[in-house]
C-alpha cells in the first residue's frame, strides 16, 4: 500500500510503500503537456492515496491517478516575475482540498494571491490578494477558514499567519485576520492549526518548527508546549524544502 509521496525541484514525483519501497516514479520533464518549469513546488495527496495533486514551479497544476498512472494537467494559475526555475522560487507554493467539499481546493503563491478552484469544472472560482507571498496553507477542521503562512518582503521583514473566511455559497474569500506576526529567517513550508484554532504550528525550510498562540500571537517556548490535537487534512499539503 502507498505510504509516502515525495517530490522535489528535480521534477520527479515518487510514490513509496509503507516499507519505503519505490512503487511508482513520474518525471515531469516527460509528461504531456510538458510544464514550462518541471520542478515541483507543491504536493498534496488524498486520504486513500489514489490521487496526487502536483503544482509545478511554472504554476501549472497536474493530477496523478495512482491506480491508472494517468497524469492530467488541470489548470495553469499563479504568475510571478522571472523564470521560477532560474530564481529558485516556485510561484505556486501550496495546495489543499477542502475537508468538506471534494470539488473545491485552494492554492497559494508567490504572486501574493490565494485562489479557490473547482476540480470538476477545471476553473478558478475566487481569488484574494494578500500583502505578502503565500508560502503554505491549510484548512481548519470545518472547512470555513483557510490559514495562510505569509513570507517576508524587502519592505516588511516580519512574516505572518493569517486566517481567511470562505463563503461557500458565493465563493467569496474575506475577513483577513492576523493570527501571528514574527520575524523568521527560514521560509515557512508547512502550517497547521489545532482543532479549536487556539494554536498554530509552523514548520520551516531549515527543519525547525514553532508553536504560536492565536489569541496573543506569542511564540510558545518548547518546554511549555501543551498537548494539542491537529485536524486530519484531506489532503495534507506539503511543500518541498528549498
Short mmCIF file of C-alpha atoms in Angstrom, two decimals:
data_model
loop_
_atom_site.label_atom_id
_atom_site.label_comp_id
_atom_site.label_asym_id
_atom_site.label_seq_id
_atom_site.Cartn_x
_atom_site.Cartn_y
_atom_site.Cartn_z
CA UNK A 1 0.00 0.00 0.00
CA UNK A 2 1.04 3.61 -0.55
CA UNK A 3 2.81 5.10 2.44
CA UNK A 4 4.56 8.28 1.31
CA UNK A 5 4.59 10.55 -1.74
CA UNK A 6 7.63 12.78 -2.29
CA UNK A 7 8.60 15.41 -4.85
CA UNK A 8 11.36 17.92 -5.48
CA UNK A 9 12.89 20.57 -7.68
CA UNK A 10 14.32 17.84 -9.93
CA UNK A 11 10.80 17.39 -11.33
CA UNK A 12 10.29 13.85 -10.03
CA UNK A 13 7.26 12.65 -8.06
CA UNK A 14 7.86 9.34 -6.30
CA UNK A 15 5.33 7.07 -4.62
CA UNK A 16 6.60 4.80 -1.86
CA UNK A 17 5.10 1.90 0.07
CA UNK A 18 4.76 1.88 3.85
CA UNK A 19 8.03 -0.10 3.87
CA UNK A 20 9.67 2.71 1.81
CA UNK A 21 9.88 0.63 -1.37
CA UNK A 22 9.59 2.75 -4.53
CA UNK A 23 6.29 1.88 -6.24
CA UNK A 24 6.00 4.50 -8.98
CA UNK A 25 8.03 7.39 -10.37
CA UNK A 26 6.88 10.30 -12.52
CA UNK A 27 9.30 12.57 -14.39
CA UNK A 28 7.55 15.88 -15.05
CA UNK A 29 10.05 16.74 -17.78
CA UNK A 30 8.37 13.96 -19.78
CA UNK A 31 4.66 14.36 -19.00
CA UNK A 32 2.28 15.70 -21.64
CA UNK A 33 1.85 18.59 -21.90
CA UNK A 34 5.30 19.37 -20.50
CA UNK A 35 5.30 22.20 -17.92
CA UNK A 36 7.41 25.27 -18.59
CA UNK A 37 9.39 24.56 -15.40
CA UNK A 38 9.04 20.91 -14.33
CA UNK A 39 10.36 21.43 -10.79
CA UNK A 40 7.75 20.57 -8.16
CA UNK A 41 6.70 23.43 -5.89
CA UNK A 42 3.68 21.92 -4.09
CA UNK A 43 2.26 18.48 -3.43
CA UNK A 44 -0.96 17.12 -1.93
CA UNK A 45 -2.39 13.60 -1.58
CA UNK A 46 -5.92 12.43 -0.85
CA UNK A 47 -6.78 10.14 2.09
CA UNK A 48 -6.65 6.92 0.06
CA UNK A 49 -3.54 7.95 -1.92
CA UNK A 50 -5.48 7.39 -5.15
CA UNK A 51 -4.92 10.92 -6.41
CA UNK A 52 -1.92 13.22 -6.16
CA UNK A 53 -2.18 16.95 -6.82
CA UNK A 54 1.08 18.44 -8.11
CA UNK A 55 1.92 22.15 -8.50
CA UNK A 56 4.93 22.97 -10.68
CA UNK A 57 7.30 25.94 -10.44
CA UNK A 58 5.68 27.36 -13.58
CA UNK A 59 2.28 27.47 -11.84
CA UNK A 60 0.69 24.53 -13.61
CA UNK A 61 -1.42 22.03 -11.69
CA UNK A 62 -1.45 18.31 -12.54
CA UNK A 63 -3.43 15.39 -11.17
CA UNK A 64 -1.92 11.90 -10.96
CA UNK A 65 -4.31 8.96 -10.62
CA UNK A 66 -2.15 6.34 -8.96
CA UNK A 67 -4.25 3.31 -9.95
CA UNK A 68 -4.06 4.05 -13.68
CA UNK A 69 -0.79 6.08 -13.71
CA UNK A 70 -2.74 8.73 -15.63
CA UNK A 71 -1.34 12.27 -15.35
CA UNK A 72 -3.52 15.19 -16.45
CA UNK A 73 -2.87 18.92 -16.43
CA UNK A 74 -5.85 20.54 -14.76
CA UNK A 75 -5.01 24.23 -14.58
CA UNK A 76 -2.48 26.96 -15.06
CA UNK A 77 -2.62 29.57 -12.37
CA UNK A 78 -0.33 31.71 -10.24
CA UNK A 79 2.00 34.11 -12.02
CA UNK A 80 5.34 35.50 -10.93
CA UNK A 81 8.29 37.59 -12.06
CA UNK A 82 11.12 35.84 -13.86
CA UNK A 83 11.54 32.15 -14.52
CA UNK A 84 10.94 30.19 -11.35
CA UNK A 85 13.49 27.61 -12.41
CA UNK A 86 16.23 30.24 -12.57
CA UNK A 87 15.31 32.20 -9.50
CA UNK A 88 14.80 29.06 -7.43
CA UNK A 89 11.41 30.35 -6.25
CA UNK A 90 8.25 28.49 -7.08
CA UNK A 91 5.30 30.74 -7.88
CA UNK A 92 2.78 28.13 -6.72
CA UNK A 93 3.76 27.18 -3.19
CA UNK A 94 0.88 25.26 -1.63
CA UNK A 95 -2.35 23.41 -2.39
CA UNK A 96 -5.06 21.68 -0.37
CA UNK A 97 -8.52 20.17 -0.86
CA UNK A 98 -11.43 21.43 1.22
CA UNK A 99 -12.20 19.00 4.07
CA UNK A 100 -15.95 19.41 3.48
CA UNK A 101 -16.26 19.82 -0.30
CA UNK A 102 -14.48 17.40 -2.64
CA UNK A 103 -14.85 19.77 -5.60
CA UNK A 104 -13.01 22.72 -4.07
CA UNK A 105 -9.33 23.16 -3.45
CA UNK A 106 -7.20 26.17 -2.57
CA UNK A 107 -3.80 27.26 -3.80
CA UNK A 108 -1.40 29.97 -2.72
CA UNK A 109 1.56 31.51 -4.48
CA UNK A 110 4.38 34.00 -4.50
CA UNK A 111 2.21 36.34 -6.56
CA UNK A 112 0.56 37.23 -3.21
CA UNK A 113 -2.76 35.59 -4.06
CA UNK A 114 -4.81 32.73 -2.64
CA UNK A 115 -7.29 31.11 -5.00
CA UNK A 116 -10.22 28.70 -4.86
CA UNK A 117 -10.63 26.22 -7.71
CA UNK A 118 -13.24 23.74 -8.90
CA UNK A 119 -11.86 20.26 -9.61
CA UNK A 120 -14.85 19.26 -11.77
CA UNK A 121 -15.06 22.48 -13.78
CA UNK A 122 -11.28 23.00 -14.07
CA UNK A 123 -11.66 26.70 -13.33
CA UNK A 124 -10.85 29.37 -10.79
CA UNK A 125 -13.79 30.24 -8.52
CA UNK A 126 -12.37 33.04 -6.40
CA UNK A 127 -9.20 35.00 -5.80
CA UNK A 128 -7.98 37.12 -2.91
CA UNK A 129 -4.86 39.29 -2.89
CA UNK A 130 -2.86 39.37 0.34
CA UNK A 131 0.04 41.61 1.30
CA UNK A 132 2.83 39.04 1.10
CA UNK A 133 3.78 35.84 -0.75
CA UNK A 134 1.84 32.76 0.36
CA UNK A 135 4.35 30.14 1.50
CA UNK A 136 2.00 27.50 2.94
CA UNK A 137 -1.70 26.98 3.62
CA UNK A 138 -4.09 24.64 5.38
CA UNK A 139 -7.82 24.40 6.13
CA UNK A 140 -9.39 24.42 9.55
CA UNK A 141 -11.49 21.42 10.60
CA UNK A 142 -14.84 22.90 9.47
CA UNK A 143 -13.52 23.97 6.07
CA UNK A 144 -14.80 27.51 6.63
CA UNK A 145 -11.37 29.05 7.14
CA UNK A 146 -8.04 28.96 5.34
CA UNK A 147 -4.87 29.50 7.35
CA UNK A 148 -2.02 31.08 5.37
CA UNK A 149 1.64 31.37 6.27
CA UNK A 150 2.94 34.50 4.55
CA UNK A 151 6.58 35.17 3.80
CA UNK A 152 8.67 38.28 4.19
CA UNK A 153 9.35 41.09 1.73
CA UNK A 154 12.07 43.70 1.37
CA UNK A 155 9.78 46.32 2.89
CA UNK A 156 8.39 44.07 5.64
CA UNK A 157 10.89 41.73 7.36
CA UNK A 158 8.19 40.15 9.54
CA UNK A 159 6.26 37.14 8.33
CA UNK A 160 2.71 36.41 9.45
CA UNK A 161 -0.02 33.81 9.72
CA UNK A 162 -3.48 35.00 8.68
CA UNK A 163 -6.95 33.45 8.53
CA UNK A 164 -9.28 33.80 5.54
CA UNK A 165 -13.02 33.12 5.89
CA UNK A 166 -14.85 31.45 3.00
CA UNK A 167 -18.49 31.74 1.99
CA UNK A 168 -19.29 28.54 0.08
CA UNK A 169 -22.50 29.97 -1.38
CA UNK A 170 -20.85 32.98 -3.01
CA UNK A 171 -17.28 31.54 -3.22
CA UNK A 172 -16.08 34.81 -1.68
CA UNK A 173 -12.95 34.90 0.50
CA UNK A 174 -12.72 37.73 3.01
CA UNK A 175 -12.09 38.84 6.59
CA UNK A 176 -8.34 38.56 6.80
CA UNK A 177 -7.28 38.33 10.44
CA UNK A 178 -3.65 38.31 11.54
CA UNK A 179 -3.08 35.44 13.98
CA UNK A 180 0.71 35.55 14.26
CA UNK A 181 3.36 38.10 13.33
CA UNK A 182 7.01 37.24 13.82
CA UNK A 183 10.45 37.54 12.26
CA UNK A 184 11.69 34.26 10.84
CA UNK A 185 14.85 33.66 8.85
CA UNK A 186 13.83 30.45 7.10
CA UNK A 187 10.86 30.12 4.78
CA UNK A 188 7.68 28.50 6.17
CA UNK A 189 7.00 25.25 4.32
CA UNK A 190 4.00 23.96 6.30
CA UNK A 191 1.32 25.44 8.54
CA UNK A 192 -1.30 23.74 10.69
CA UNK A 193 -3.83 24.83 13.29
CA UNK A 194 -5.40 22.95 16.19
CA UNK A 195 -9.00 21.79 16.03
CA UNK A 196 -10.02 24.58 18.42
CA UNK A 197 -7.94 27.12 16.41
CA UNK A 198 -6.01 28.17 19.51
CA UNK A 199 -2.51 27.17 18.42
CA UNK A 200 -0.69 27.48 15.09
CA UNK A 201 2.25 25.28 14.12
CA UNK A 202 4.81 26.44 11.56
CA UNK A 203 7.47 24.23 10.01
CA UNK A 204 10.40 25.93 8.25
CA UNK A 205 12.79 25.04 5.46
CA UNK A 206 15.66 24.70 7.95
CA UNK A 207 13.78 21.74 9.50
CA UNK A 208 12.77 23.66 12.62
CA UNK A 209 9.22 24.30 13.85
CA UNK A 210 7.44 26.68 16.21
CA UNK A 211 4.10 26.89 18.04
CA UNK A 212 2.16 30.15 18.46
CA UNK A 213 -0.97 31.10 20.41
CA UNK A 214 -3.53 32.66 18.05
CA UNK A 215 -5.15 34.75 20.79
CA UNK A 216 -1.96 36.68 21.55
CA UNK A 217 0.35 35.77 18.65
CA UNK A 218 3.07 34.86 21.13
CA UNK A 219 5.55 32.07 20.48
CA UNK A 220 5.26 29.12 22.89
CA UNK A 221 8.58 28.01 24.43
CA UNK A 222 9.39 24.37 23.68
CA UNK A 223 9.37 23.44 27.36
CA UNK A 224 5.84 24.87 27.74
CA UNK A 225 4.32 23.25 24.66
CA UNK A 226 0.90 21.77 25.55
CA UNK A 227 -0.61 18.57 24.20
CA UNK A 228 -2.60 19.59 21.14
CA UNK A 229 -4.86 17.96 18.55
CA UNK A 230 -4.49 18.67 14.85
CA UNK A 231 -7.34 18.19 12.35
CA UNK A 232 -6.94 15.46 9.75
CA UNK A 233 -6.25 17.14 6.43
CA UNK A 234 -7.64 15.99 3.07
CA UNK A 235 -5.05 16.15 1.61
CA UNK A 236 -2.23 17.32 3.86
CA UNK A 237 -0.33 19.99 1.90
CA UNK A 238 3.41 19.65 1.68
CA UNK A 239 5.95 21.97 0.14
CA UNK A 240 9.46 20.77 -0.73
CA UNK A 241 12.33 22.40 1.15
CA UNK A 242 14.45 24.82 -0.80
#
